[in-house]
Short mmCIF file of C-alpha atoms and ligand atoms in Angstrom, two decimals:
data_model
loop_
_atom_site.label_atom_id
_atom_site.label_comp_id
_atom_site.label_asym_id
_atom_site.label_seq_id
_atom_site.Cartn_x
_atom_site.Cartn_y
_atom_site.Cartn_z
CA UNK A 11 41.80 -32.66 -41.93
CA UNK A 12 40.39 -31.54 -38.54
CA UNK A 13 42.86 -29.89 -36.30
CA UNK A 14 42.52 -31.40 -32.90
CA UNK A 15 45.34 -29.73 -31.22
CA UNK A 16 43.19 -27.34 -29.17
CA UNK A 17 41.40 -30.10 -27.37
CA UNK A 18 44.16 -30.48 -24.75
CA UNK A 19 44.15 -34.09 -24.90
CA UNK A 20 46.41 -36.73 -26.16
CA UNK A 21 45.19 -37.81 -29.70
CA UNK A 22 46.38 -40.96 -31.02
CA UNK A 23 46.26 -41.99 -35.03
CA UNK A 24 45.86 -45.63 -36.18
CA UNK A 25 45.10 -46.83 -32.42
CA UNK A 26 44.77 -50.73 -32.50
CA UNK A 27 41.13 -51.30 -31.18
CA UNK A 28 42.09 -54.86 -30.14
CA UNK A 29 43.86 -53.18 -27.21
CA UNK A 30 40.64 -51.49 -25.84
CA UNK A 31 37.85 -54.26 -26.25
CA UNK A 32 37.12 -57.24 -24.03
CA UNK A 33 37.44 -59.52 -27.06
CA UNK A 34 40.96 -58.46 -28.05
CA UNK A 35 40.17 -57.98 -31.54
CA UNK A 36 39.70 -55.04 -33.89
CA UNK A 37 42.01 -52.89 -36.41
CA UNK A 38 42.88 -49.21 -35.99
CA UNK A 39 40.85 -46.38 -35.47
CA UNK A 40 42.02 -43.34 -37.61
CA UNK A 41 41.95 -40.96 -34.53
CA UNK A 42 41.53 -42.04 -30.75
CA UNK A 43 40.72 -39.46 -28.36
CA UNK A 44 40.35 -39.67 -24.27
CA UNK A 45 38.42 -36.75 -23.04
CA UNK A 46 38.18 -36.03 -19.55
CA UNK A 47 35.37 -33.26 -19.30
CA UNK A 48 32.20 -32.12 -20.81
CA UNK A 49 33.83 -29.04 -21.98
CA UNK A 50 36.22 -31.02 -24.01
CA UNK A 51 33.70 -33.25 -25.42
CA UNK A 52 31.55 -30.08 -26.42
CA UNK A 53 34.42 -28.39 -27.99
CA UNK A 54 35.16 -31.52 -29.89
CA UNK A 55 31.65 -31.90 -31.14
CA UNK A 56 31.66 -28.01 -32.23
CA UNK A 57 34.82 -28.76 -34.12
CA UNK A 58 33.31 -31.67 -36.07
CA UNK A 59 30.07 -29.53 -36.68
CA UNK A 60 32.28 -26.86 -38.21
CA UNK A 61 34.02 -29.28 -40.49
CA UNK A 62 30.72 -30.66 -41.52
CA UNK A 63 29.27 -27.28 -42.54
CA UNK A 64 32.71 -26.76 -44.71
CA UNK A 65 31.59 -30.05 -46.40
CA UNK A 66 33.65 -32.72 -44.62
CA UNK A 67 31.71 -35.16 -42.62
CA UNK A 68 33.89 -36.80 -40.18
CA UNK A 69 32.36 -40.06 -38.82
CA UNK A 70 32.79 -40.28 -35.17
CA UNK A 71 31.68 -42.80 -32.11
CA UNK A 72 31.59 -42.88 -28.48
CA UNK A 73 33.42 -46.19 -27.19
CA UNK A 74 32.18 -47.20 -23.99
CA UNK A 75 34.17 -49.86 -21.97
CA UNK A 76 34.60 -52.07 -25.06
CA UNK A 77 32.78 -55.10 -23.41
CA UNK A 78 29.94 -55.47 -26.15
CA UNK A 79 31.67 -54.44 -29.23
CA UNK A 80 32.89 -56.65 -32.23
CA UNK A 81 35.09 -54.16 -34.10
CA UNK A 82 36.23 -55.29 -37.66
CA UNK A 83 39.58 -56.28 -38.57
CA UNK A 84 39.73 -53.35 -40.74
CA UNK A 85 39.26 -50.93 -37.93
CA UNK A 86 37.25 -47.54 -37.64
CA UNK A 87 37.19 -44.74 -39.77
CA UNK A 88 36.97 -41.21 -38.33
CA UNK A 89 37.40 -40.54 -34.54
CA UNK A 90 36.63 -42.78 -31.68
CA UNK A 91 35.88 -41.13 -28.32
CA UNK A 92 36.64 -42.63 -24.99
CA UNK A 93 35.09 -40.74 -22.05
CA UNK A 94 37.43 -40.88 -18.87
CA UNK A 95 38.05 -38.68 -16.02
CA UNK A 96 35.02 -36.50 -14.86
CA UNK A 97 33.04 -39.00 -16.86
CA UNK A 98 33.97 -41.84 -14.33
CA UNK A 99 33.07 -39.70 -11.27
CA UNK A 100 30.42 -40.94 -8.55
CA UNK A 101 29.06 -38.36 -6.12
CA UNK A 102 26.59 -39.57 -3.28
CA UNK A 103 24.60 -36.87 -1.60
CA UNK A 104 21.84 -37.96 0.60
CA UNK A 105 19.78 -40.28 -1.51
CA UNK A 106 20.63 -38.80 -4.72
CA UNK A 107 23.80 -40.42 -6.79
CA UNK A 108 25.15 -38.31 -9.46
CA UNK A 109 27.32 -40.30 -11.82
CA UNK A 110 29.43 -39.85 -15.04
CA UNK A 111 28.18 -41.73 -17.95
CA UNK A 112 31.48 -43.98 -18.09
CA UNK A 113 31.40 -45.13 -14.41
CA UNK A 114 30.67 -48.91 -14.29
CA UNK A 115 26.95 -49.41 -13.38
CA UNK A 116 28.27 -52.22 -11.09
CA UNK A 117 30.37 -49.88 -9.05
CA UNK A 118 27.53 -47.28 -8.61
CA UNK A 119 25.28 -50.05 -7.20
CA UNK A 120 28.04 -51.27 -4.88
CA UNK A 121 28.45 -47.50 -3.76
CA UNK A 122 24.86 -47.35 -3.33
CA UNK A 123 24.74 -50.16 -0.92
CA UNK A 124 27.48 -48.86 1.04
CA UNK A 125 25.22 -45.92 1.67
CA UNK A 126 22.23 -47.86 2.85
CA UNK A 127 20.49 -46.89 -0.61
CA UNK A 128 18.11 -48.98 -2.34
CA UNK A 129 17.16 -48.98 -6.24
CA UNK A 130 20.00 -50.29 -8.09
CA UNK A 131 19.56 -53.96 -7.21
CA UNK A 132 18.33 -55.17 -10.63
CA UNK A 133 20.82 -53.00 -12.76
CA UNK A 134 23.94 -53.55 -10.59
CA UNK A 135 24.28 -57.00 -11.67
CA UNK A 136 24.43 -56.00 -15.51
CA UNK A 137 27.69 -55.38 -17.18
CA UNK A 138 28.72 -51.82 -18.64
CA UNK A 139 28.63 -48.15 -17.96
CA UNK A 140 26.20 -45.84 -16.63
CA UNK A 141 25.71 -44.44 -20.06
CA UNK A 142 25.20 -47.99 -21.80
CA UNK A 143 22.54 -48.61 -19.11
CA UNK A 144 20.62 -45.48 -19.77
CA UNK A 145 20.65 -46.26 -23.48
CA UNK A 146 19.44 -49.85 -22.87
CA UNK A 147 17.27 -49.00 -20.14
CA UNK A 148 18.95 -52.06 -18.65
CA UNK A 149 17.81 -53.96 -15.77
CA UNK A 150 16.20 -57.41 -14.89
CA UNK A 151 13.17 -58.48 -13.03
CA UNK A 152 14.42 -56.88 -9.70
CA UNK A 153 14.01 -53.38 -11.27
CA UNK A 154 15.12 -51.32 -14.56
CA UNK A 155 17.38 -48.04 -14.32
CA UNK A 156 14.35 -45.67 -15.71
CA UNK A 157 12.85 -46.51 -12.23
CA UNK A 158 15.46 -44.42 -10.44
CA UNK A 159 16.56 -42.04 -13.09
CA UNK A 160 15.76 -38.31 -11.99
CA UNK A 161 17.49 -36.58 -15.15
CA UNK A 162 20.14 -37.42 -17.61
CA UNK A 163 22.74 -34.79 -18.89
CA UNK A 164 24.16 -34.75 -22.52
CA UNK A 165 26.19 -32.94 -25.19
CA UNK A 166 24.58 -32.62 -28.80
CA UNK A 167 26.27 -33.41 -31.72
CA UNK A 168 26.51 -29.57 -32.12
CA UNK A 169 28.43 -29.33 -28.91
CA UNK A 170 25.39 -28.21 -26.98
CA UNK A 171 25.18 -29.05 -23.11
CA UNK A 172 21.59 -30.03 -21.73
CA UNK A 173 19.91 -31.70 -18.87
CA UNK A 174 17.13 -34.05 -19.91
CA UNK A 175 14.55 -34.69 -17.24
CA UNK A 176 13.40 -38.31 -17.15
CA UNK A 177 10.16 -37.89 -18.96
CA UNK A 178 12.20 -36.45 -22.12
CA UNK A 179 14.14 -39.67 -21.97
CA UNK A 180 11.78 -41.93 -23.78
CA UNK A 181 12.19 -44.72 -21.78
CA UNK A 182 10.10 -48.09 -22.31
CA UNK A 183 11.08 -51.84 -22.03
CA UNK A 184 14.70 -52.30 -22.46
CA UNK A 185 14.76 -49.07 -24.80
CA UNK A 186 15.19 -45.17 -24.41
CA UNK A 187 15.07 -42.22 -27.16
CA UNK A 188 19.18 -42.51 -26.98
CA UNK A 189 18.77 -45.50 -29.34
CA UNK A 190 17.21 -43.88 -31.97
CA UNK A 191 18.40 -40.01 -31.39
CA UNK A 192 22.19 -40.58 -31.98
CA UNK A 193 22.67 -36.77 -31.80
CA UNK A 194 22.54 -37.10 -27.94
CA UNK A 195 25.83 -38.09 -26.12
CA UNK A 196 25.09 -39.04 -22.80
CA UNK A 197 27.54 -37.49 -20.18
CA UNK A 198 26.02 -38.44 -16.94
CA UNK A 199 22.97 -39.00 -14.82
CA UNK A 200 21.25 -37.99 -11.68
CA UNK A 201 19.59 -41.31 -9.77
CA UNK A 202 17.11 -40.74 -7.09
CA UNK A 203 17.34 -43.68 -4.74
CA UNK A 204 15.61 -44.88 -1.50
CA UNK A 205 16.94 -45.62 2.04
CA UNK A 206 17.22 -49.38 2.34
CA UNK A 207 19.32 -52.11 4.00
CA UNK A 208 22.52 -51.90 2.41
CA UNK A 209 23.67 -55.35 3.63
CA UNK A 210 20.57 -56.88 1.74
CA UNK A 211 21.43 -55.07 -1.47
CA UNK A 212 25.00 -56.25 -1.36
CA UNK A 213 23.75 -59.75 -0.59
CA UNK A 214 21.58 -59.86 -3.69
CA UNK A 215 24.40 -58.36 -5.95
CA UNK A 216 26.75 -61.21 -4.64
CA UNK A 217 24.22 -63.83 -5.17
CA UNK A 218 23.52 -62.87 -9.04
CA UNK A 219 27.22 -62.58 -9.53
CA UNK A 220 28.11 -66.02 -8.10
CA UNK A 221 25.30 -67.47 -10.42
CA UNK A 222 27.09 -65.69 -13.49
CA UNK A 223 30.59 -66.56 -12.37
CA UNK A 224 29.33 -70.42 -12.01
CA UNK A 225 27.71 -70.53 -15.55
CA UNK A 226 29.67 -68.23 -17.58
CA UNK A 227 33.18 -68.74 -18.90
CA UNK A 228 35.92 -66.76 -17.97
CA UNK A 229 38.55 -65.41 -20.77
CA UNK A 230 38.07 -63.16 -23.85
CA UNK A 231 34.46 -62.61 -24.76
CA UNK A 232 32.00 -60.02 -25.15
CA UNK A 233 29.56 -61.32 -23.04
CA UNK A 234 26.30 -62.79 -24.54
CA UNK A 235 26.71 -62.55 -28.49
CA UNK A 236 22.95 -62.90 -29.07
CA UNK A 237 19.72 -61.29 -27.73
CA UNK A 238 17.41 -63.99 -26.11
CA UNK A 239 14.61 -64.70 -28.45
CA UNK A 240 11.16 -64.31 -27.19
CA UNK A 241 10.36 -67.05 -24.91
CA UNK A 242 13.81 -68.91 -25.25
CA UNK A 243 17.47 -68.46 -24.50
CA UNK A 244 20.23 -67.91 -27.60
CA UNK A 245 22.49 -70.14 -25.40
CA UNK A 246 20.15 -73.12 -25.08
CA UNK A 247 19.04 -73.00 -28.75
CA UNK A 248 22.63 -73.08 -29.81
CA UNK A 249 23.62 -75.90 -27.57
CA UNK A 250 20.59 -78.05 -28.82
CA UNK A 251 21.90 -77.02 -32.49
CA UNK A 252 25.07 -78.83 -31.66
CA UNK A 253 26.99 -75.32 -31.54
CA UNK A 254 29.24 -75.66 -28.44
CA UNK A 255 32.95 -76.22 -28.92
CA UNK A 256 32.69 -75.50 -32.56
CA UNK A 257 35.56 -73.50 -33.90
CA UNK A 258 36.64 -71.02 -36.68
CA UNK A 259 40.37 -70.12 -36.51
CA UNK A 260 41.04 -68.88 -33.01
CA UNK A 261 37.29 -68.25 -32.21
CA UNK A 262 35.09 -70.79 -30.13
CA UNK A 263 31.76 -71.45 -29.08
CA UNK A 264 32.33 -71.85 -25.26
CA UNK A 265 31.29 -75.24 -24.27
CA UNK A 266 30.13 -73.67 -20.89
CA UNK A 267 27.59 -71.62 -22.37
CA UNK A 268 26.58 -71.57 -25.82
CA UNK A 269 25.78 -67.73 -26.04
CA UNK A 270 29.53 -66.95 -25.37
CA UNK A 271 31.74 -66.92 -28.51
CA UNK A 272 35.19 -66.51 -27.29
CA UNK A 273 38.67 -65.50 -28.66
CA UNK A 274 40.62 -68.54 -27.53
CA UNK A 275 43.50 -68.59 -29.56
CA UNK A 276 44.52 -65.22 -31.51
CA UNK A 277 41.16 -64.91 -33.25
CA UNK A 278 40.44 -62.19 -35.78
CA UNK A 279 37.28 -60.36 -35.62
CA UNK A 280 36.50 -62.15 -39.11
CA UNK A 281 37.10 -65.47 -37.18
CA UNK A 282 34.38 -64.53 -34.59
CA UNK A 283 31.81 -63.14 -37.16
CA UNK A 284 32.11 -66.23 -39.33
CA UNK A 285 31.66 -68.50 -36.30
CA UNK A 286 28.67 -66.51 -35.01
CA UNK A 287 27.12 -66.62 -38.60
CA UNK A 288 27.41 -70.42 -38.42
CA UNK A 289 25.50 -70.59 -35.00
CA UNK A 290 22.69 -68.37 -36.51
CA UNK A 291 22.60 -70.70 -39.55
CA UNK A 292 22.32 -73.94 -37.55
CA UNK A 293 19.71 -72.34 -35.23
CA UNK A 294 17.61 -71.16 -38.12
CA UNK A 295 17.87 -74.31 -39.84
CA UNK A 296 17.06 -76.57 -36.91
CA UNK A 297 14.69 -74.17 -35.06
CA UNK A 298 13.20 -71.72 -37.37
CA UNK A 299 14.52 -68.83 -35.18
CA UNK A 300 16.62 -65.77 -36.24
CA UNK A 301 19.04 -65.03 -33.71
CA UNK A 302 19.67 -61.21 -33.24
CA UNK A 303 22.93 -59.88 -32.39
CA UNK A 304 23.48 -58.58 -29.00
CA UNK A 305 27.11 -57.37 -29.45
CA UNK A 306 27.33 -54.17 -31.62
CA UNK A 307 29.07 -54.62 -34.75
CA UNK A 308 31.20 -51.77 -35.66
CA UNK A 309 33.76 -50.52 -38.10
CA UNK A 310 34.22 -51.54 -41.72
CA UNK A 311 33.31 -55.13 -42.49
N1 EPU B 409 21.17 -72.91 -21.30
C1 EPU B 409 21.54 -74.10 -21.96
N2 EPU B 409 22.76 -73.94 -22.73
C2 EPU B 409 23.76 -72.97 -22.63
C3 EPU B 409 23.34 -71.85 -21.90
C4 EPU B 409 22.15 -71.52 -21.26
O1 EPU B 409 20.92 -74.93 -22.01
O2 EPU B 409 24.67 -73.10 -23.10
C5 EPU B 409 20.05 -72.62 -20.63
C6 EPU B 409 20.26 -72.74 -18.84
O3 EPU B 409 20.30 -73.90 -18.43
C7 EPU B 409 19.12 -72.00 -18.45
C8 EPU B 409 18.70 -71.01 -19.74
O4 EPU B 409 19.36 -71.62 -20.68
O5 EPU B 409 17.92 -72.88 -18.07
C9 EPU B 409 19.21 -69.54 -19.37
O6 EPU B 409 20.43 -69.64 -19.20
P1 EPU B 409 21.19 -68.57 -18.14
O7 EPU B 409 20.70 -68.35 -16.84
O8 EPU B 409 22.81 -68.50 -18.22
O9 EPU B 409 20.71 -67.10 -18.73
P2 EPU B 409 20.62 -66.38 -20.52
O10 EPU B 409 19.14 -66.10 -20.79
O11 EPU B 409 21.55 -67.41 -21.31
C10 EPU B 409 20.87 -63.91 -19.68
C11 EPU B 409 21.75 -62.70 -20.09
C12 EPU B 409 23.04 -62.69 -19.63
C13 EPU B 409 23.17 -62.84 -18.07
C14 EPU B 409 22.19 -64.07 -17.46
C15 EPU B 409 22.26 -64.19 -15.90
C16 EPU B 409 20.76 -62.16 -22.17
C17 EPU B 409 21.05 -62.25 -23.74
N3 EPU B 409 21.49 -62.79 -21.58
O12 EPU B 409 21.63 -65.35 -20.29
O13 EPU B 409 23.78 -61.71 -19.91
O14 EPU B 409 24.15 -62.78 -17.46
O15 EPU B 409 20.93 -64.17 -18.20
O16 EPU B 409 21.56 -63.21 -15.58
O17 EPU B 409 20.02 -61.70 -21.94
C18 EPU B 409 25.00 -60.11 -21.41
O18 EPU B 409 24.50 -59.35 -20.99
O19 EPU B 409 26.21 -60.28 -22.01
C19 EPU B 409 24.90 -61.43 -20.75
C20 EPU B 409 25.77 -62.64 -20.73
#
């Protein structure tokens, strides 16, 4: 078994993932580590790579903020890596913001507004971390993150540190090279913003957040469960199909928004998954549309 004692961080065994996900479900991770620096991450990836050369392939995954994940009740085999400390830093220098991949993108946008910088209006209302926003090329009609991305720093799966300029990130609509190239772990980003009206940016962010608070349920969820199919909305289709309010065990399709499948009463991951599949089946049978998961299903199912 891999020896993680040289990492200089706490390694937890059989850590329940339910404690780390917004849905509050998920079985144990074999090993759970919280890394604070790029050096620690590089060191860990070198250890994993050398185990692989010796014939032991240890699965690993980067765990973001746990807000978009459905972790199975059986949990996750191998090493779950959470990035904290240095990875959460946000530094403003003129019109440039350097942010760690674990910093919430909404917080980066709020700070940019305070410094009268414009460019993150479209991205700052999206849930999730800077790293997640880069992977998804997140944004809205008000702008996507690629438009302000100067470069992305990464650690590779063999522990090499690199900085990729914008043109090497393969950004397209809601997509980037990081969705397919799993050998690259995003550690930070340099954003180039423009001088702007901070007050106007703040007002815009507040308006969009208010709309969400009014139209979406509070409580234990993973945000929207399904992607919107072209030309329609998953929540609308689930409502039309009669899905709102349906339950499986402790899981419920929110009566407020059909694309939110909630843990309302001690749900298991299986309850949530069964209910999601029921919603998909109803939409398939009644509308001939196949809903795709927006939440990431991880672990052993
Ligand atoms: N609608 C219904 N019934 C419902 C839900 C929605 O009829 O139960 C209708 C609404 O009345 C509206 C339309 O569907 O006419 C769109 O609804 P909404 O404005 O809530 O937007 P959405 O397409 O359901 C998307 C994002 C959300 C984001 C909101 C607001 C996706 C999959 N979802 O939802 O993102 O918060 O717009 O900007 O793109 C997430 O990322 O986790 C998420 C929830």
